[in-house]
CSV table of C-alpha atoms and ligand atoms in Angstrom, one decimal:
chain,number,residue,atom,x,y,z
P,1,UNK,CA,-96.6,-0.1,-229.2
P,2,UNK,CA,-94.6,-3.3,-228.6
P,3,UNK,CA,-91.5,-2.7,-226.5
P,4,UNK,CA,-89.1,-5.1,-228.3
P,5,UNK,CA,-86.1,-4.1,-226.1
P,6,UNK,CA,-88.1,-5.1,-223.0
P,7,UNK,CA,-89.2,-8.4,-224.5
P,8,UNK,CA,-85.6,-9.1,-225.5
P,9,UNK,CA,-84.2,-8.5,-222.0
P,10,UNK,CA,-86.9,-10.7,-220.5
P,11,UNK,CA,-86.4,-13.6,-223.0
P,12,UNK,CA,-82.6,-13.6,-222.4
P,13,UNK,CA,-83.3,-13.7,-218.6
P,14,UNK,CA,-85.8,-16.6,-219.0
P,15,UNK,CA,-83.4,-18.5,-221.3
P,16,UNK,CA,-80.7,-18.3,-218.6
P,17,UNK,CA,-83.2,-19.7,-216.0
P,18,UNK,CA,-84.5,-22.4,-218.3
P,19,UNK,CA,-81.0,-23.4,-219.3
P,20,UNK,CA,-79.9,-23.7,-215.6
P,21,UNK,CA,-82.9,-26.0,-214.9
P,22,UNK,CA,-82.1,-28.2,-218.0
P,23,UNK,CA,-78.4,-28.4,-217.0
P,24,UNK,CA,-79.4,-29.4,-213.5
P,25,UNK,CA,-81.5,-32.2,-214.9
P,26,UNK,CA,-78.4,-33.8,-216.4
P,27,UNK,CA,-77.8,-35.6,-213.1
P,28,UNK,CA,-81.5,-36.5,-212.6
P,29,UNK,CA,-83.5,-39.4,-214.0
P,30,UNK,CA,-85.6,-38.3,-216.9
P,31,UNK,CA,-89.2,-39.3,-217.5
P,32,UNK,CA,-89.1,-40.3,-221.2
P,33,UNK,CA,-92.3,-41.0,-223.2
P,34,UNK,CA,-93.0,-41.5,-226.9
P,35,UNK,CA,-95.3,-39.5,-229.1
P,36,UNK,CA,-96.2,-40.2,-232.8
P,37,UNK,CA,-93.8,-43.2,-233.1
P,38,UNK,CA,-91.3,-45.1,-230.9
P,39,UNK,CA,-88.5,-42.8,-231.9
P,40,UNK,CA,-90.4,-39.5,-231.3
P,41,UNK,CA,-89.4,-38.8,-227.8
P,42,UNK,CA,-90.5,-36.3,-225.2
P,43,UNK,CA,-89.3,-35.9,-221.6
P,44,UNK,CA,-90.5,-34.1,-218.4
P,45,UNK,CA,-87.9,-31.4,-219.2
P,46,UNK,CA,-89.4,-30.7,-222.7
P,47,UNK,CA,-92.8,-30.2,-221.0
P,48,UNK,CA,-91.6,-28.3,-218.0
P,49,UNK,CA,-89.5,-25.9,-220.2
P,50,UNK,CA,-92.5,-25.1,-222.4
P,51,UNK,CA,-94.7,-24.5,-219.4
P,52,UNK,CA,-92.1,-22.3,-217.9
P,53,UNK,CA,-92.0,-20.0,-220.9
P,54,UNK,CA,-95.8,-20.0,-221.4
P,55,UNK,CA,-96.4,-19.0,-217.8
P,56,UNK,CA,-93.9,-16.1,-218.1
P,57,UNK,CA,-95.3,-14.9,-221.5
P,58,UNK,CA,-98.9,-15.1,-220.3
P,59,UNK,CA,-98.0,-13.2,-217.1
P,60,UNK,CA,-96.2,-10.4,-218.9
P,61,UNK,CA,-97.9,-10.3,-222.3
P,62,UNK,CA,-101.5,-11.6,-222.0
P,63,UNK,CA,-102.5,-10.5,-225.4
P,64,UNK,CA,-99.7,-12.3,-227.2
P,65,UNK,CA,-100.4,-15.8,-228.8
P,66,UNK,CA,-98.1,-18.8,-228.3
P,67,UNK,CA,-97.5,-21.9,-230.5
P,68,UNK,CA,-95.6,-24.5,-228.5
P,69,UNK,CA,-94.5,-28.0,-229.7
P,70,UNK,CA,-95.8,-29.8,-226.6
P,71,UNK,CA,-99.2,-28.3,-226.9
P,72,UNK,CA,-99.4,-26.1,-223.8
P,73,UNK,CA,-99.8,-22.9,-225.9
P,74,UNK,CA,-102.7,-21.7,-227.9
P,75,UNK,CA,-104.5,-23.2,-230.9
P,76,UNK,CA,-103.1,-21.0,-233.5
P,77,UNK,CA,-105.1,-20.3,-236.6
P,78,UNK,CA,-103.5,-17.1,-237.8
P,79,UNK,CA,-100.3,-15.0,-237.4
P,80,UNK,CA,-102.2,-11.8,-236.5
P,81,UNK,CA,-100.7,-9.8,-233.6
P,82,UNK,CA,-97.6,-10.9,-231.7
P,83,UNK,CA,-97.0,-14.7,-231.9
P,84,UNK,CA,-94.3,-16.7,-230.1
P,85,UNK,CA,-93.3,-20.0,-231.6
P,86,UNK,CA,-91.5,-22.2,-229.2
P,87,UNK,CA,-89.6,-25.5,-229.3
P,88,UNK,CA,-88.6,-26.0,-225.6
P,89,UNK,CA,-86.0,-28.6,-226.5
P,90,UNK,CA,-85.1,-29.1,-230.2
P,91,UNK,CA,-83.0,-32.3,-230.4
P,92,UNK,CA,-84.7,-34.2,-227.6
P,93,UNK,CA,-83.0,-37.5,-228.6
P,94,UNK,CA,-79.6,-35.8,-228.4
P,95,UNK,CA,-80.6,-34.3,-225.0
P,96,UNK,CA,-81.5,-37.7,-223.7
P,97,UNK,CA,-78.6,-39.7,-225.1
P,98,UNK,CA,-75.8,-37.2,-225.5
P,99,UNK,CA,-76.6,-34.2,-223.2
P,100,UNK,CA,-75.4,-31.9,-226.0
P,101,UNK,CA,-76.5,-30.8,-229.5
P,102,UNK,CA,-79.9,-29.6,-228.4
P,103,UNK,CA,-81.4,-26.1,-228.1
P,104,UNK,CA,-84.2,-24.0,-226.8
P,105,UNK,CA,-85.7,-22.3,-229.9
P,106,UNK,CA,-88.0,-19.2,-229.7
P,107,UNK,CA,-89.1,-17.1,-232.7
P,108,UNK,CA,-91.3,-14.0,-232.1
P,109,UNK,CA,-93.4,-12.7,-235.0
P,110,UNK,CA,-95.5,-9.6,-235.5
P,111,UNK,CA,-98.3,-10.1,-238.1
P,112,UNK,CA,-96.2,-12.9,-239.7
P,113,UNK,CA,-92.9,-10.9,-239.8
P,114,UNK,CA,-90.1,-12.3,-237.7
P,115,UNK,CA,-88.9,-9.8,-235.2
P,116,UNK,CA,-86.7,-11.7,-232.6
P,117,UNK,CA,-85.1,-15.1,-232.9
P,118,UNK,CA,-83.3,-17.1,-230.1
P,119,UNK,CA,-81.6,-20.4,-230.4
P,120,UNK,CA,-79.9,-21.3,-227.1
P,121,UNK,CA,-77.4,-24.2,-227.1
P,122,UNK,CA,-77.8,-25.1,-223.5
P,123,UNK,CA,-74.9,-27.5,-223.1
P,124,UNK,CA,-72.4,-25.1,-224.6
P,125,UNK,CA,-74.0,-22.0,-223.1
P,126,UNK,CA,-74.1,-20.4,-226.6
P,127,UNK,CA,-77.0,-18.1,-227.5
P,128,UNK,CA,-77.7,-17.3,-231.1
P,129,UNK,CA,-79.9,-14.2,-231.3
P,130,UNK,CA,-81.2,-12.1,-234.1
P,131,UNK,CA,-83.4,-9.0,-234.3
P,132,UNK,CA,-84.9,-8.0,-237.6
P,133,UNK,CA,-82.8,-5.3,-239.3
P,134,UNK,CA,-80.3,-5.2,-236.4
P,135,UNK,CA,-78.2,-8.3,-237.2
P,136,UNK,CA,-77.5,-11.7,-235.7
P,137,UNK,CA,-75.2,-12.4,-232.8
P,138,UNK,CA,-73.5,-15.3,-231.0
P,139,UNK,CA,-73.2,-14.6,-227.3
P,140,UNK,CA,-73.4,-10.9,-228.1
P,141,UNK,CA,-70.8,-11.0,-230.9
P,142,UNK,CA,-72.1,-10.0,-234.3
P,143,UNK,CA,-72.2,-12.8,-236.9
P,144,UNK,CA,-70.8,-11.9,-240.3
P,145,UNK,CA,-72.9,-11.6,-243.5
P,146,UNK,CA,-72.6,-15.0,-245.3
P,147,UNK,CA,-70.0,-15.2,-248.1
P,148,UNK,CA,-70.6,-17.2,-251.3
P,149,UNK,CA,-69.4,-20.7,-251.7
P,150,UNK,CA,-69.4,-23.2,-254.7
P,151,UNK,CA,-71.4,-26.4,-254.3
P,152,UNK,CA,-68.2,-28.5,-254.7
P,153,UNK,CA,-66.7,-26.7,-251.6
P,154,UNK,CA,-69.9,-26.6,-249.5
P,155,UNK,CA,-70.7,-28.5,-246.3
P,156,UNK,CA,-74.4,-29.3,-246.2
P,157,UNK,CA,-76.5,-30.7,-243.3
P,158,UNK,CA,-78.7,-33.5,-244.6
P,159,UNK,CA,-81.0,-35.8,-242.7
P,160,UNK,CA,-80.0,-39.3,-243.8
P,161,UNK,CA,-83.7,-40.4,-243.7
P,162,UNK,CA,-84.1,-38.8,-247.1
P,163,UNK,CA,-81.0,-40.4,-248.7
P,164,UNK,CA,-82.5,-43.8,-248.5
P,165,UNK,CA,-85.8,-45.2,-250.0
P,166,UNK,CA,-88.6,-43.4,-248.3
P,167,UNK,CA,-92.3,-42.8,-248.9
P,168,UNK,CA,-92.1,-39.0,-249.4
P,169,UNK,CA,-89.7,-38.5,-252.3
P,170,UNK,CA,-87.3,-39.9,-254.8
P,171,UNK,CA,-83.9,-39.8,-253.0
P,172,UNK,CA,-81.7,-39.7,-256.2
P,173,UNK,CA,-81.4,-35.9,-256.4
P,174,UNK,CA,-80.2,-35.7,-252.8
P,175,UNK,CA,-77.8,-38.6,-253.3
P,176,UNK,CA,-76.3,-36.8,-256.3
P,177,UNK,CA,-76.0,-33.6,-254.2
P,178,UNK,CA,-74.4,-35.6,-251.3
P,179,UNK,CA,-71.8,-37.0,-253.8
P,180,UNK,CA,-71.0,-33.5,-255.2
P,181,UNK,CA,-70.5,-31.4,-252.0
P,182,UNK,CA,-67.3,-31.3,-250.0
P,183,UNK,CA,-69.1,-32.8,-247.0
P,184,UNK,CA,-72.4,-33.6,-245.3
P,185,UNK,CA,-73.3,-33.4,-241.6
P,186,UNK,CA,-76.3,-34.4,-239.6
P,187,UNK,CA,-76.7,-33.0,-236.1
P,188,UNK,CA,-80.2,-34.1,-235.2
P,189,UNK,CA,-81.3,-30.6,-234.2
P,190,UNK,CA,-82.9,-28.5,-236.8
P,191,UNK,CA,-82.6,-25.3,-234.7
P,192,UNK,CA,-78.8,-25.7,-234.4
P,193,UNK,CA,-78.5,-26.7,-238.0
P,194,UNK,CA,-80.1,-23.3,-238.9
P,195,UNK,CA,-77.9,-21.6,-236.3
P,196,UNK,CA,-74.7,-23.2,-237.8
P,197,UNK,CA,-75.7,-21.9,-241.3
P,198,UNK,CA,-76.2,-18.4,-239.8
P,199,UNK,CA,-72.8,-18.7,-238.1
P,200,UNK,CA,-71.2,-19.7,-241.5
P,201,UNK,CA,-69.9,-23.1,-240.2
P,202,UNK,CA,-72.4,-24.9,-242.4
P,203,UNK,CA,-73.2,-23.7,-245.9
P,204,UNK,CA,-76.7,-25.2,-246.1
P,205,UNK,CA,-79.3,-27.5,-244.6
P,206,UNK,CA,-81.9,-29.6,-246.3
P,207,UNK,CA,-84.7,-31.7,-244.8
P,208,UNK,CA,-88.1,-32.9,-245.9
P,209,UNK,CA,-90.3,-32.2,-243.0
P,210,UNK,CA,-90.1,-29.7,-240.2
P,211,UNK,CA,-92.8,-28.1,-238.0
P,212,UNK,CA,-93.0,-24.4,-237.4
P,213,UNK,CA,-91.3,-24.6,-233.9
P,214,UNK,CA,-88.3,-26.4,-235.5
P,215,UNK,CA,-87.6,-23.5,-237.9
P,216,UNK,CA,-89.3,-20.3,-236.6
P,217,UNK,CA,-86.3,-18.9,-234.8
P,218,UNK,CA,-83.8,-20.3,-237.3
P,219,UNK,CA,-85.5,-18.5,-240.2
P,220,UNK,CA,-85.2,-15.1,-238.5
P,221,UNK,CA,-81.5,-15.8,-237.6
P,222,UNK,CA,-80.4,-17.1,-241.1
P,223,UNK,CA,-82.2,-14.3,-242.9
P,224,UNK,CA,-80.5,-11.7,-240.7
P,225,UNK,CA,-77.1,-13.0,-241.9
P,226,UNK,CA,-78.2,-12.8,-245.6
P,227,UNK,CA,-79.0,-16.6,-246.0
P,228,UNK,CA,-82.0,-17.8,-248.0
P,229,UNK,CA,-84.7,-19.9,-246.3
P,230,UNK,CA,-87.3,-21.6,-248.5
P,231,UNK,CA,-89.0,-24.9,-249.0
P,232,UNK,CA,-87.6,-27.4,-251.5
P,233,UNK,CA,-89.5,-25.7,-254.4
P,234,UNK,CA,-87.9,-22.4,-253.5
P,235,UNK,CA,-91.1,-21.0,-252.1
P,236,UNK,CA,-91.5,-19.1,-248.8
P,237,UNK,CA,-92.2,-21.2,-245.7
P,238,UNK,CA,-95.7,-21.4,-244.1
P,239,UNK,CA,-95.4,-20.7,-240.4
P,240,UNK,CA,-98.6,-22.5,-239.6
P,241,UNK,CA,-97.8,-25.8,-241.3
P,242,UNK,CA,-95.1,-28.5,-241.7
P,243,UNK,CA,-92.7,-27.6,-244.6
P,244,UNK,CA,-89.9,-29.1,-246.6
P,245,UNK,CA,-86.8,-27.0,-245.9
P,246,UNK,CA,-83.9,-25.7,-247.9
P,247,UNK,CA,-81.6,-23.2,-246.2
P,248,UNK,CA,-78.3,-21.9,-247.8
P,249,UNK,CA,-76.0,-19.1,-248.5
P,250,UNK,CA,-77.4,-16.9,-251.3
P,251,UNK,CA,-75.5,-18.0,-254.5
P,252,UNK,CA,-75.4,-21.6,-253.3
P,253,UNK,CA,-79.2,-21.6,-252.8
P,254,UNK,CA,-79.7,-20.8,-256.5
P,255,UNK,CA,-77.0,-23.2,-257.7
P,256,UNK,CA,-78.4,-26.2,-255.7
P,257,UNK,CA,-82.0,-25.3,-256.8
P,258,UNK,CA,-81.0,-25.3,-260.5
P,259,UNK,CA,-78.6,-28.3,-260.5
P,260,UNK,CA,-80.2,-30.7,-258.1
P,261,UNK,CA,-83.7,-29.8,-256.9
P,262,UNK,CA,-85.4,-29.1,-260.3
P,263,UNK,CA,-87.2,-32.5,-260.3
P,264,UNK,CA,-87.6,-33.2,-256.6
S,301,IPD,C1,-86.5,-32.8,-234.2
S,301,IPD,C2,-85.1,-32.3,-234.6
S,301,IPD,C3,-84.5,-33.1,-235.8
S,301,IPD,C4,-85.5,-33.1,-237.0
S,301,IPD,C5,-86.8,-33.6,-236.6
S,301,IPD,C6,-87.4,-32.7,-235.4
S,301,IPD,P1,-87.4,-32.5,-231.7
S,301,IPD,O1,-87.0,-32.0,-233.2
S,301,IPD,O2,-85.1,-30.9,-235.0
S,301,IPD,O3,-83.3,-32.6,-236.2
S,301,IPD,O4,-84.9,-33.9,-238.0
S,301,IPD,O5,-87.7,-33.5,-237.7
S,301,IPD,O6,-88.7,-33.2,-235.1
S,301,IPD,O7,-88.5,-33.5,-231.8
S,301,IPD,O8,-86.1,-33.0,-231.1
S,301,IPD,O9,-87.8,-31.2,-231.1
S,302,CA,CA1,-87.9,-29.7,-232.8
S,303,CA,CA1,-88.8,-30.4,-229.3
């Protein structure tokens, strides 16, 4: 039987250690490289942080599988057993240029069901944590169940890439949504955008392409506060592939689906 309390205690200890190492790096020179394109950045700290977690997990739980953004984990083909999905630094560009608005994101799944989710805002020392069926917490304080909001009063996180002409979609429905809501925000870190929805300080979040490590922990966290997490068609997310993403408070999710996303 999996001892989830023990795993939780260990992850929280590892997050503290990893956070200390990242904060120390603020005064050091980063080694910055590019990945798929000139704006897709990775640093020595992204790699070192992923390796740190993988070493700890393999030492303590050799039969668990790990999917990590930087590729130091396993080649994951199924969600059988216990699977850790890790983004060592979500919001790398913010980490490099702003030293804030980035997070360590870890989602732990058992046969595809989210059990534990962690989003650690390192710069602010804020840990968002959720355990399936037991609630979501910010630094140990319970987060409230999400209350309904009308679209005209909603603050939605949107990635501006999708509001201008792009090769994936017709931007008009999102432009219309952006004109209707009370406000839009863009933080450059999917993990924290999910966490802010869970905390009720954002009402929703829409983006066109996230990888499993960007949303794994966030999905567990938002669902534990009663929020809805789907793709842009309203379907469940696939944890083994890239997905479009639509996260929102319950009534708002339905309203936006019906009024704005029918023809997307
Ligand atoms: C990125 C951030 C960003 C999102 C990108 C992600 P990274 O993650 O979450 O907000 O728009 O799609 O790739 O590369 O900083 O871990
Ligand atoms: Ca990411
Ligand atoms: Ca990352």
